[in-house]
Amino acid sequence: MSLSVVILTADERLIGLVGTRKSGLLPKDIIEKDYFRQRFGVPTAKSYPVRRPTDLEDFPSFLVDQCIANEGLIVLYDEGRFARLARDYCEAAFIYPFDGGLAARHSHNYLQKVIAGALRAFSSLSRKFDDHKFQQALLLPLRSFRACEVATLRNLFCNRTSDPQFVPELEAALKGLRERKKPKRQSDWSKEAFFVDDRPAYFSYGHEQHARIETARPPHLHSCEANGNSRFGRRYDPLRHFNVSAVSGGISGDFGSCHGPGSRVSSATHLNVFPNDYF
């Protein structure tokens, strides 16, 4: 039931401020509202201090541990220094930028303002994630499900969480994905509904737990494991996967991968594709 807010920074003043104030930096008017209190209890705040090159090297392992340990994960990052590193994990964590220069000059007030914005944006995502009809859409494999709405989701969460249009564009993308959910044939409206991509391939979020993602490094990356446990800052069941099939006969074509280039499938009755694109 935990929510962790992590500040990724090399600024000693910010590191000291977060170390001293901890959860006192989190705005009470937000975290004490019914949703946050009932869903996450008391959120925590901590810094990930970057003081030496090895700290950057250790961040991926830290991020994986945070994804597994917490129900919710927000990473605030200095946009001028760590944007590339944070965006490597934008599918797993809810990343939110801040201006390192402003934070250094107005650390306390500015950081509280940034945290408040991040919590409000995360709340919009988190409430959708709690609704199973939207959760399945949010968990669609981002590289294997071919649809403009999925590309929009990835762009929003990797580049635009602080954008004033984040919430309406998130709602529009989810509405579009929900409209893609339909049975394989028009005459089967009483049967199972599938998310249908542009190919069309038919994605159904299964309840069976007979497969597991692989995480051995190499060949896998830390992001494979992080994305296999958390999506946009919300932890999910890593044992469930999507069953992917064609309207009839076998499934074939190009599908994504949890790392590196995707793979071509020549023919299969169906595919077990996890939300992190491992299959």
Short mmCIF file of C-alpha atoms in Angstrom, two decimals:
data_model
loop_
_atom_site.label_atom_id
_atom_site.label_comp_id
_atom_site.label_asym_id
_atom_site.label_seq_id
_atom_site.Cartn_x
_atom_site.Cartn_y
_atom_site.Cartn_z
CA MET A 1 0.00 0.00 0.00
CA SER A 2 3.08 2.28 -0.13
CA LEU A 3 3.82 5.28 -2.35
CA SER A 4 7.41 6.44 -2.67
CA VAL A 5 8.47 9.84 -4.01
CA VAL A 6 12.12 9.80 -5.07
CA ILE A 7 14.07 12.96 -5.95
CA LEU A 8 16.91 12.24 -8.38
CA THR A 9 19.45 15.02 -7.89
CA ALA A 10 23.14 15.89 -7.54
CA ASP A 11 22.45 19.14 -5.66
CA GLU A 12 23.71 18.89 -2.08
CA ARG A 13 21.25 21.49 -0.85
CA LEU A 14 18.31 19.46 -2.16
CA ILE A 15 19.80 16.23 -0.85
CA GLY A 16 20.09 17.79 2.60
CA LEU A 17 16.59 19.29 2.45
CA VAL A 18 14.98 15.97 1.53
CA GLY A 19 17.05 14.15 4.15
CA THR A 20 15.88 16.57 6.84
CA ARG A 21 12.25 17.13 5.87
CA LYS A 22 11.49 13.72 4.32
CA SER A 23 7.71 13.27 4.13
CA GLY A 24 7.27 16.77 5.53
CA LEU A 25 7.86 17.99 1.98
CA LEU A 26 4.70 16.29 0.79
CA PRO A 27 1.72 18.70 0.73
CA LYS A 28 -0.80 17.66 3.37
CA ASP A 29 -3.74 19.08 1.42
CA ILE A 30 -3.09 16.36 -1.17
CA ILE A 31 -1.77 13.33 0.70
CA GLU A 32 -4.35 13.58 3.49
CA LYS A 33 -7.28 13.48 1.08
CA ASP A 34 -9.33 10.31 1.18
CA TYR A 35 -7.91 8.82 -2.03
CA PHE A 36 -4.23 9.01 -1.11
CA ARG A 37 -4.78 8.10 2.54
CA GLN A 38 -6.92 5.05 1.76
CA ARG A 39 -4.94 3.89 -1.27
CA PHE A 40 -1.35 4.44 -0.12
CA GLY A 41 -1.34 5.22 3.58
CA VAL A 42 1.47 7.64 4.38
CA PRO A 43 3.68 8.31 1.32
CA THR A 44 7.43 8.59 1.80
CA ALA A 45 9.91 11.02 0.26
CA LYS A 46 13.63 10.44 -0.19
CA SER A 47 16.43 11.53 -2.45
CA TYR A 48 18.57 9.45 -4.73
CA PRO A 49 21.81 11.44 -4.40
CA VAL A 50 24.19 11.43 -7.34
CA ARG A 51 27.63 12.28 -5.99
CA ARG A 52 29.87 10.03 -8.07
CA PRO A 53 29.68 8.05 -11.34
CA THR A 54 28.95 4.82 -9.49
CA ASP A 55 25.73 6.35 -8.17
CA LEU A 56 24.47 6.61 -11.74
CA GLU A 57 25.55 3.04 -12.39
CA ASP A 58 23.62 1.85 -9.32
CA PHE A 59 20.42 3.73 -10.12
CA PRO A 60 18.90 0.99 -12.35
CA SER A 61 19.15 -1.60 -9.54
CA PHE A 62 17.68 0.89 -7.09
CA LEU A 63 14.81 1.62 -9.47
CA VAL A 64 13.99 -2.08 -9.92
CA ASP A 65 13.89 -2.56 -6.14
CA GLN A 66 11.59 0.45 -5.76
CA CYS A 67 9.22 -0.82 -8.46
CA ILE A 68 8.89 -4.17 -6.71
CA ALA A 69 8.66 -2.80 -3.16
CA ASN A 70 6.11 -0.02 -3.68
CA GLU A 71 2.51 0.08 -4.85
CA GLY A 72 3.24 3.50 -6.35
CA LEU A 73 6.48 5.17 -7.45
CA ILE A 74 7.10 8.77 -8.49
CA VAL A 75 10.58 9.89 -9.58
CA LEU A 76 11.25 13.62 -9.70
CA TYR A 77 14.35 14.31 -11.81
CA ASP A 78 16.57 17.28 -12.58
CA GLU A 79 15.63 17.81 -16.22
CA GLY A 80 18.91 19.47 -17.10
CA ARG A 81 21.07 16.61 -15.84
CA PHE A 82 19.13 13.36 -15.65
CA ALA A 83 16.39 13.48 -18.29
CA ARG A 84 17.87 10.66 -20.35
CA LEU A 85 18.34 8.39 -17.32
CA ALA A 86 14.82 9.04 -16.03
CA ARG A 87 13.24 8.46 -19.44
CA ASP A 88 14.91 5.06 -19.64
CA TYR A 89 12.42 4.09 -16.90
CA CYS A 90 9.39 6.17 -17.89
CA GLU A 91 7.35 3.03 -18.59
CA ALA A 92 7.91 1.70 -15.07
CA ALA A 93 8.00 4.78 -12.84
CA PHE A 94 5.91 7.94 -12.95
CA ILE A 95 8.65 10.43 -13.85
CA TYR A 96 8.22 14.17 -13.39
CA PRO A 97 10.79 16.88 -14.23
CA PHE A 98 12.02 19.84 -12.26
CA ASP A 99 14.36 22.73 -13.03
CA GLY A 100 17.61 22.13 -11.17
CA GLY A 101 18.55 25.82 -11.26
CA LEU A 102 15.27 26.96 -9.72
CA ALA A 103 15.45 24.16 -7.18
CA ALA A 104 18.93 25.28 -6.10
CA ARG A 105 17.84 28.91 -5.63
CA HIS A 106 14.39 28.34 -4.10
CA SER A 107 14.75 24.80 -2.84
CA HIS A 108 11.99 24.41 -0.27
CA ASN A 109 9.10 26.33 -1.84
CA TYR A 110 9.95 25.27 -5.38
CA LEU A 111 10.34 21.61 -4.52
CA GLN A 112 7.02 21.55 -2.67
CA LYS A 113 5.35 23.09 -5.72
CA VAL A 114 6.89 20.46 -8.00
CA ILE A 115 5.88 17.62 -5.66
CA ALA A 116 2.31 18.94 -5.54
CA GLY A 117 2.12 18.98 -9.34
CA ALA A 118 3.54 15.46 -9.56
CA LEU A 119 1.09 14.11 -6.99
CA ARG A 120 -1.89 15.65 -8.78
CA ALA A 121 -0.83 14.23 -12.14
CA PHE A 122 -0.04 10.85 -10.59
CA SER A 123 -3.43 10.82 -8.87
CA SER A 124 -5.17 11.12 -12.25
CA LEU A 125 -3.23 8.13 -13.55
CA SER A 126 -3.61 6.13 -10.35
CA ARG A 127 -7.39 6.50 -10.20
CA LYS A 128 -7.61 5.22 -13.77
CA PHE A 129 -5.33 2.32 -12.88
CA ASP A 130 -7.65 1.34 -10.01
CA ASP A 131 -10.48 0.97 -12.52
CA HIS A 132 -9.98 -2.42 -14.16
CA LYS A 133 -11.47 -1.40 -17.49
CA PHE A 134 -8.80 1.30 -17.81
CA GLN A 135 -6.06 -0.71 -16.11
CA GLN A 136 -6.03 -3.28 -18.89
CA ALA A 137 -5.67 -0.53 -21.48
CA LEU A 138 -2.79 1.00 -19.52
CA LEU A 139 -1.05 -2.38 -19.36
CA LEU A 140 -1.10 -3.08 -23.10
CA PRO A 141 2.39 -3.96 -24.41
CA LEU A 142 3.74 -0.64 -25.63
CA ARG A 143 5.90 -2.05 -28.44
CA SER A 144 3.68 -4.87 -29.62
CA PHE A 145 0.24 -3.22 -29.63
CA ARG A 146 0.18 -1.09 -32.75
CA ALA A 147 -2.06 1.92 -32.20
CA CYS A 148 -1.66 5.68 -32.15
CA GLU A 149 -3.21 5.76 -28.68
CA VAL A 150 -0.37 3.63 -27.28
CA ALA A 151 2.21 5.92 -28.87
CA THR A 152 0.38 8.85 -27.24
CA LEU A 153 0.49 7.17 -23.83
CA ARG A 154 4.22 6.57 -24.04
CA ASN A 155 4.86 10.15 -25.13
CA LEU A 156 2.72 11.53 -22.32
CA PHE A 157 4.40 9.52 -19.58
CA CYS A 158 7.94 9.87 -20.90
CA ASN A 159 7.90 13.54 -21.89
CA ARG A 160 4.80 15.40 -20.74
CA THR A 161 3.69 14.51 -17.22
CA SER A 162 4.06 18.18 -16.21
CA ASP A 163 2.14 19.42 -19.27
CA PRO A 164 -1.19 21.16 -18.47
CA GLN A 165 -2.80 18.93 -21.12
CA PHE A 166 -1.55 15.71 -19.53
CA VAL A 167 -4.88 14.71 -17.95
CA PRO A 168 -7.24 15.48 -20.88
CA GLU A 169 -4.86 13.78 -23.34
CA LEU A 170 -4.55 10.76 -21.04
CA GLU A 171 -8.34 10.49 -20.88
CA ALA A 172 -8.62 10.83 -24.67
CA ALA A 173 -6.03 8.10 -25.28
CA LEU A 174 -7.74 5.72 -22.84
CA LYS A 175 -11.11 6.45 -24.43
CA GLY A 176 -9.64 5.53 -27.81
CA LEU A 177 -8.20 2.29 -26.47
CA ARG A 178 -11.49 1.38 -24.84
CA GLU A 179 -13.22 1.87 -28.18
CA ARG A 180 -10.84 -0.71 -29.66
CA LYS A 181 -12.21 -3.39 -27.32
CA LYS A 182 -14.58 -5.66 -29.20
CA PRO A 183 -15.30 -9.33 -29.95
CA LYS A 184 -13.60 -11.06 -32.88
CA ARG A 185 -16.81 -11.06 -34.90
CA GLN A 186 -19.70 -8.63 -34.88
CA SER A 187 -22.08 -11.51 -34.17
CA ASP A 188 -20.21 -12.38 -30.95
CA TRP A 189 -21.12 -9.42 -28.70
CA SER A 190 -22.01 -11.83 -25.89
CA LYS A 191 -18.52 -13.38 -26.08
CA GLU A 192 -15.07 -12.27 -24.91
CA ALA A 193 -13.95 -8.79 -25.97
CA PHE A 194 -10.40 -8.07 -27.13
CA PHE A 195 -8.25 -4.99 -27.55
CA VAL A 196 -7.70 -4.85 -31.31
CA ASP A 197 -4.65 -3.12 -32.77
CA ASP A 198 -4.14 -1.82 -36.30
CA ARG A 199 -3.02 -5.16 -37.83
CA PRO A 200 -5.49 -6.41 -36.50
CA ALA A 201 -4.13 -8.56 -33.66
CA TYR A 202 -6.44 -9.41 -30.74
CA PHE A 203 -5.16 -8.87 -27.18
CA SER A 204 -6.93 -10.41 -24.17
CA TYR A 205 -5.57 -9.94 -20.63
CA GLY A 206 -5.50 -13.48 -19.27
CA HIS A 207 -5.93 -14.72 -15.70
CA GLU A 208 -3.74 -17.81 -16.16
CA GLN A 209 -0.26 -17.73 -14.60
CA HIS A 210 1.66 -20.45 -16.40
CA ALA A 211 4.49 -18.25 -17.75
CA ARG A 212 7.09 -15.88 -16.32
CA ILE A 213 9.13 -13.03 -17.70
CA GLU A 214 12.87 -13.59 -18.00
CA THR A 215 15.12 -11.13 -16.17
CA ALA A 216 18.63 -12.64 -16.33
CA ARG A 217 21.22 -9.94 -17.15
CA PRO A 218 22.52 -10.24 -19.78
CA PRO A 219 20.73 -10.45 -22.18
CA HIS A 220 17.98 -8.57 -20.34
CA LEU A 221 18.26 -5.05 -18.96
CA HIS A 222 17.20 -3.61 -15.62
CA SER A 223 14.34 -1.92 -17.46
CA CYS A 224 12.99 -5.34 -18.50
CA GLU A 225 12.45 -6.27 -14.85
CA ALA A 226 11.23 -2.81 -13.84
CA ASN A 227 8.70 -2.75 -16.69
CA GLY A 228 7.69 -6.31 -15.84
CA ASN A 229 6.51 -5.23 -12.40
CA SER A 230 5.34 -1.63 -12.69
CA ARG A 231 3.61 0.50 -15.32
CA PHE A 232 3.75 4.31 -15.21
CA GLY A 233 4.38 4.24 -11.46
CA ARG A 234 1.82 1.63 -10.44
CA ARG A 235 2.79 -1.92 -9.52
CA TYR A 236 0.86 -4.72 -11.21
CA ASP A 237 0.72 -8.52 -11.12
CA PRO A 238 3.90 -9.69 -12.93
CA LEU A 239 2.47 -13.17 -13.51
CA ARG A 240 -0.37 -12.16 -15.83
CA HIS A 241 0.03 -11.68 -19.56
CA PHE A 242 -1.96 -10.90 -22.68
CA ASN A 243 -3.08 -13.72 -24.96
CA VAL A 244 -2.60 -12.48 -28.52
CA SER A 245 -4.31 -14.13 -31.47
CA ALA A 246 -5.63 -13.50 -34.96
CA VAL A 247 -9.29 -13.32 -35.89
CA SER A 248 -8.92 -16.91 -37.11
CA GLY A 249 -6.10 -19.36 -37.67
CA GLY A 250 -2.56 -18.63 -36.52
CA ILE A 251 -0.94 -15.35 -35.52
CA SER A 252 2.11 -14.01 -37.35
CA GLY A 253 3.98 -10.75 -37.83
CA ASP A 254 6.44 -8.47 -36.04
CA PHE A 255 6.19 -8.04 -32.28
CA GLY A 256 8.15 -5.93 -29.85
CA SER A 257 10.65 -7.00 -27.24
CA CYS A 258 11.33 -5.99 -23.66
CA HIS A 259 14.77 -4.88 -24.90
CA GLY A 260 16.45 -4.42 -28.25
CA PRO A 261 14.79 -5.09 -31.59
CA GLY A 262 11.58 -7.05 -31.81
CA SER A 263 11.02 -10.46 -33.31
CA ARG A 264 9.15 -11.81 -36.32
CA VAL A 265 6.69 -14.58 -35.60
CA SER A 266 6.07 -16.78 -38.62
CA SER A 267 3.12 -18.72 -37.24
CA ALA A 268 1.68 -19.56 -33.81
CA THR A 269 -1.75 -20.47 -32.48
CA HIS A 270 -1.38 -17.54 -30.06
CA LEU A 271 1.29 -15.61 -28.17
CA ASN A 272 1.73 -14.96 -24.45
CA VAL A 273 2.84 -11.32 -24.38
CA PHE A 274 3.56 -9.66 -21.04
CA PRO A 275 2.95 -5.93 -20.49
CA ASN A 276 6.73 -5.33 -20.76
CA ASP A 277 6.62 -6.94 -24.26
CA TYR A 278 8.40 -10.13 -23.23
CA PHE A 279 6.93 -13.14 -25.05
#
